[in-house]
Amino acid sequence: MPIRKMKESSEQHLVIKTHLQNPVNPVQKQPKTAQNGKGPPPQEPHNPKTQNQISPPTKNRGRRRGRGGRKSDQGDVCMRPSSRHCTVAHIPASPSFASPPVASTPNGYVENGGNSCSMEMGFPTSSKSLSFARRPGFGQVGIKCIVKANHFFAELPEKDLNHYDVCITPEVASRSVNRAIMAELVRLYKESDLGMRLPAYDGRKSLYTAGELPFAWKEFNIKLVDEPDGINGRKRERDYKVVIKFVARANMHHLGQFLAGKCADAPQEALQILDIVLRELSNKRYCPIGRSFFSPDIRTPQRLGEGLESWCGFYQSIRPTQMGLSLNIDMASAAFIEPLPVIEFVAQLLGKDVLSRTLSDSDRVKRSVRRKYRVSGLTSQPTRELVFPVDENLTMKSVIEYFQEMYGFTIQQGHLPCLQVGNQKKANYLPMEACKIVEGQRYTKRLNEKQITALLKVTCQRPRDRENDILQTVQHNAYDQDPYAKEFGIKISEKLASVEARILPAPWLKYHETGKEKNCLPQVGQWNMMNKKMINGMTVSRWACINFSRSVQESVARGFCNELAQMCQVSGMEFNPEPVIPIYNARPEQVEKALKHVYHASMNKTKGKDLELLLAILPDNNGSLYGDIKRICETDLGLISQCCLTKHVFKISKQYLANVSLKINVKMGGRNTVLLDAISCRIPLVSDIPTIIFGADVTHPENGEDSSPSIAAVVASQDWPEVTKYAGLDPVRGTVSGGMIRDLLVSFRKATGQKPLRIIFYRDGVSEGQFYQVLLYELDAIRKACASLEPNYQPPVTFIVVQKRHHTRLFANNHRDRSSIDKSGNILPGTVVDTKICHPTEFDFYLCSHAGIQGTSRPAHYHVLWDENNFTADGIQSLTNNLCYTYARCTRSVSVVPPAYYAHLAAFRARFYMEPDMQENGSTGHTAKGTRAAGETGVRPLPALKENVKRVMFYC
């Protein structure tokens, strides 16, 4: 059989081990040529999906909030800021924008007469001249209380920490191999050449020691003996040259000054060394993934289905805080490939029995030495048809004969293909029956819905249980016995940090005067619509309904629509009880045809008047149907749609109908409720002058969606002083640009008759290492957008980063004290922390603005990077908390400030506008087909939203 050449693939490879000494290896006539090592110089790792962007990529897998994304909680960019601040030009009193000639530029900016507004404004031209807002003081508002945080005090070492460069030849790509080389070096030379030092190694180019090594430069020769290879059973010995060279001494005094608040720039290298030291032992004990460590021994793995299982683990990161150095420990879970016999894995994956009979123990060949292989594919032929040359004379033998003669192994499943192992130039064949999947392989692709549900059950822990697991993890890690922590003089407390907190009061909400309850004070983050009417209920005169669910009869659909119409009326809307045309039944595969038919039929019936609302009844498992409806309605027909699942149609719940009515009202352009203080003009730094509040997010493709681009969305408030209605214009691929901001400023002016004289900008989707770049780029984009509208128009800006993908958790000081927890056992909504575990000097705070439902609540982390409006701590904390009660889709306070939440929804919605495709494994929703042809460097723009859609909160 000719040698099979395998095609490179981006799919996750599977590592298996066989019970057999030698696999089938087709004879190869030509010797394999080694690579000559030529190529481009090594580059820093980068994300190929975002390499053409102007501003840095930000990762938010959402997600799912929880929807995907990798973010680093530790800053990975070391830049030295200065005290230089951006000056603010005079704000003209004119209520309207001037209209100078405006030219668009390729990067989405707008130019005004060729002037560079960033230079006029004195805006920093690089991050090195940029400094973040300093903390203006600490908040005082609210009821004081004590909470516990999963931060553990770390005592600073008194020893000098030294950095050495490591060069391994030949170069090794694998961190695990690098670590094995350095472990062998330390074993051989610790007591001699290393002067009894126990170094910490990052797996790449850096080695760290407590105290100097006896040399500034030295070369070592290390021999690494691998386990026997899978081809001929020989042990493979490899020789490496390791050169260790002194680089620098870490300034621990600088770190101490920073923690004491006496200097502003963090000594990133010192923090990095301490982080690596405290991870060294765990790297040897557990399976490291990112900043977390996993093991099947921490807790029994739970099956997720289709050959996957969840492993429990813990997250660990050293952080600078007001209390000094802090070790942040949290629980974590991840999906791994189950270490099954390959044939059982295949049976699980295919969801059916691929075996003709159960294998007995005697059928399995057991050897004392097992080999590991990387699976690169499956043969196109079944095992019984596979033959290969066994010698130079090309004598052919079948795989079945080979295994019978060589091992006495009878292949039972000849109808199944063989596994292909080896490299691109040759392929070896292994029967599935003889192989087992190696333990500890992380599954990196997207999970389907059933797997996600199973994983969430594992990760969902009550606060008390999570706190106990964190404490047990710290005790099990025994940092006081860690030889590396001892070597470097680091001491870790085993007690959770006790932190002063405050519970901010809930805001009063205003409803319509005609309702029995005109005002409402939420209790524990919740309220309901009983006896209340929407403050601005809209009118829906012309609506239609499409039923895509075969199980829903027309009478059932009609009854549901009647109930929904009544609920909309009770809630304060004017809603015509009768649709324009009778309910239309359609098949999901004919979605576009059905939508256009209903659209045109309705237009004919109303003599050309637009259809205001389309209701759609969807099957519970609707695949790509939901995304198709949104894409067609919003980018093609200009229709506002509301989708309802079959399960809610059959089991009509008043609470469900009330929530749907809230969504419909804001989609129609109405307001459900507003802050009483807003209409009373009592919100500091919002009510005094026209203020616009932005929300921005950049979402990134989930694992397994390599061809899908990053999508940026920006929303902004369109009413003042209420700041409740938001508009979201066309999302774009890439990054937040000045053009998006400019359009929303113009839209605010049209909606309110005022131009914004203050800007508050909440930015989601940014990790700490990207703060400088994002602020530099996006603040400049805001400046240019303003300057393009009117000369010298530069309203003061407050720029706040919102983070949910962090690992700080807050627990009640006493879990038995019912007055300090909500029904789920979590801390009360409104709990804010700006001391002890927060940044030593910068303006940040943690806010848990929502009541828990299940699991442990995650507070949002707000970091004020830039503040020209001079907010006090109480001012920004109270504003943020109050805004969380204005989220339009429910009668609960939410965990993230609504403008950022809406921006995320808008960016997530835009994924449906790309070419649709069914997701793998039958999960619902959309993925994108390849949007880049070979050789293309850019991506096609997203389709534009229809104008009537832009004006409302369509993404709700």
mmCIF file with all atom_site columns, C-alpha atoms in Angstrom, residues 692-695 713-719 724-730 740 743-744 747-748 751 899 902-903 906 945 949-955:
data_model
loop_
_atom_site.group_PDB
_atom_site.id
_atom_site.type_symbol
_atom_site.label_atom_id
_atom_site.label_alt_id
_atom_site.label_comp_id
_atom_site.label_asym_id
_atom_site.label_entity_id
_atom_site.label_seq_id
_atom_site.pdbx_PDB_ins_code
_atom_site.Cartn_x
_atom_site.Cartn_y
_atom_site.Cartn_z
_atom_site.occupancy
_atom_site.B_iso_or_equiv
_atom_site.pdbx_formal_charge
_atom_site.auth_seq_id
_atom_site.auth_comp_id
_atom_site.auth_asym_id
_atom_site.auth_atom_id
_atom_site.pdbx_PDB_model_num
ATOM 1  C CA . ILE A 1 692 ? -24.690 60.540 27.151 1.00 0.00 ? 692 ILE A CA 1
ATOM 2  C CA . ILE A 1 693 ? -23.793 57.094 28.509 1.00 0.00 ? 693 ILE A CA 1
ATOM 3  C CA . PHE A 1 694 ? -22.052 54.702 26.131 1.00 0.00 ? 694 PHE A CA 1
ATOM 4  C CA . GLY A 1 695 ? -21.604 50.970 26.360 1.00 0.00 ? 695 GLY A CA 1
ATOM 5  C CA . ALA A 1 713 ? -20.747 46.998 19.083 1.00 0.00 ? 713 ALA A CA 1
ATOM 6  C CA . VAL A 1 714 ? -21.424 50.365 20.703 1.00 0.00 ? 714 VAL A CA 1
ATOM 7  C CA . VAL A 1 715 ? -24.701 51.551 22.205 1.00 0.00 ? 715 VAL A CA 1
ATOM 8  C CA . ALA A 1 716 ? -25.534 54.914 23.746 1.00 0.00 ? 716 ALA A CA 1
ATOM 9  C CA . SER A 1 717 ? -28.369 56.442 25.745 1.00 0.00 ? 717 SER A CA 1
ATOM 10 C CA . GLN A 1 718 ? -30.848 58.367 23.629 1.00 0.00 ? 718 GLN A CA 1
ATOM 11 C CA . ASP A 1 719 ? -32.835 60.131 26.354 1.00 0.00 ? 719 ASP A CA 1
ATOM 12 C CA . THR A 1 724 ? -32.905 54.572 29.969 1.00 0.00 ? 724 THR A CA 1
ATOM 13 C CA . LYS A 1 725 ? -33.350 54.188 26.190 1.00 0.00 ? 725 LYS A CA 1
ATOM 14 C CA . TYR A 1 726 ? -30.341 53.036 24.178 1.00 0.00 ? 726 TYR A CA 1
ATOM 15 C CA . ALA A 1 727 ? -29.690 52.878 20.457 1.00 0.00 ? 727 ALA A CA 1
ATOM 16 C CA . GLY A 1 728 ? -27.310 50.418 18.879 1.00 0.00 ? 728 GLY A CA 1
ATOM 17 C CA . LEU A 1 729 ? -26.209 51.247 15.366 1.00 0.00 ? 729 LEU A CA 1
ATOM 18 C CA . ASP A 1 730 ? -24.518 48.841 12.951 1.00 0.00 ? 730 ASP A CA 1
ATOM 19 C CA . MET A 1 740 ? -19.627 54.407 15.568 1.00 0.00 ? 740 MET A CA 1
ATOM 20 C CA . ASP A 1 743 ? -23.217 58.408 14.709 1.00 0.00 ? 743 ASP A CA 1
ATOM 21 C CA . LEU A 1 744 ? -24.515 57.879 18.247 1.00 0.00 ? 744 LEU A CA 1
ATOM 22 C CA . SER A 1 747 ? -28.529 60.300 17.148 1.00 0.00 ? 747 SER A CA 1
ATOM 23 C CA . PHE A 1 748 ? -28.596 61.645 20.741 1.00 0.00 ? 748 PHE A CA 1
ATOM 24 C CA . ALA A 1 751 ? -33.597 62.403 19.955 1.00 0.00 ? 751 ALA A CA 1
ATOM 25 C CA . PRO A 1 899 ? -25.105 49.891 28.553 1.00 0.00 ? 899 PRO A CA 1
ATOM 26 C CA . TYR A 1 902 ? -26.712 45.929 25.717 1.00 0.00 ? 902 TYR A CA 1
ATOM 27 C CA . ALA A 1 903 ? -23.445 46.329 23.780 1.00 0.00 ? 903 ALA A CA 1
ATOM 28 C CA . ALA A 1 906 ? -25.769 43.789 20.048 1.00 0.00 ? 906 ALA A CA 1
ATOM 29 C CA . LEU A 1 945 ? -29.313 47.283 9.675  1.00 0.00 ? 945 LEU A CA 1
ATOM 30 C CA . VAL A 1 949 ? -34.354 48.891 13.394 1.00 0.00 ? 949 VAL A CA 1
ATOM 31 C CA . LYS A 1 950 ? -31.441 51.151 14.363 1.00 0.00 ? 950 LYS A CA 1
ATOM 32 C CA . ARG A 1 951 ? -33.655 53.556 16.263 1.00 0.00 ? 951 ARG A CA 1
ATOM 33 C CA . VAL A 1 952 ? -34.814 50.983 18.839 1.00 0.00 ? 952 VAL A CA 1
ATOM 34 C CA . MET A 1 953 ? -33.348 48.377 21.150 1.00 0.00 ? 953 MET A CA 1
ATOM 35 C CA . PHE A 1 954 ? -33.731 45.596 18.580 1.00 0.00 ? 954 PHE A CA 1
ATOM 36 C CA . TYR A 1 955 ? -31.193 43.340 20.361 1.00 0.00 ? 955 TYR A CA 1
#
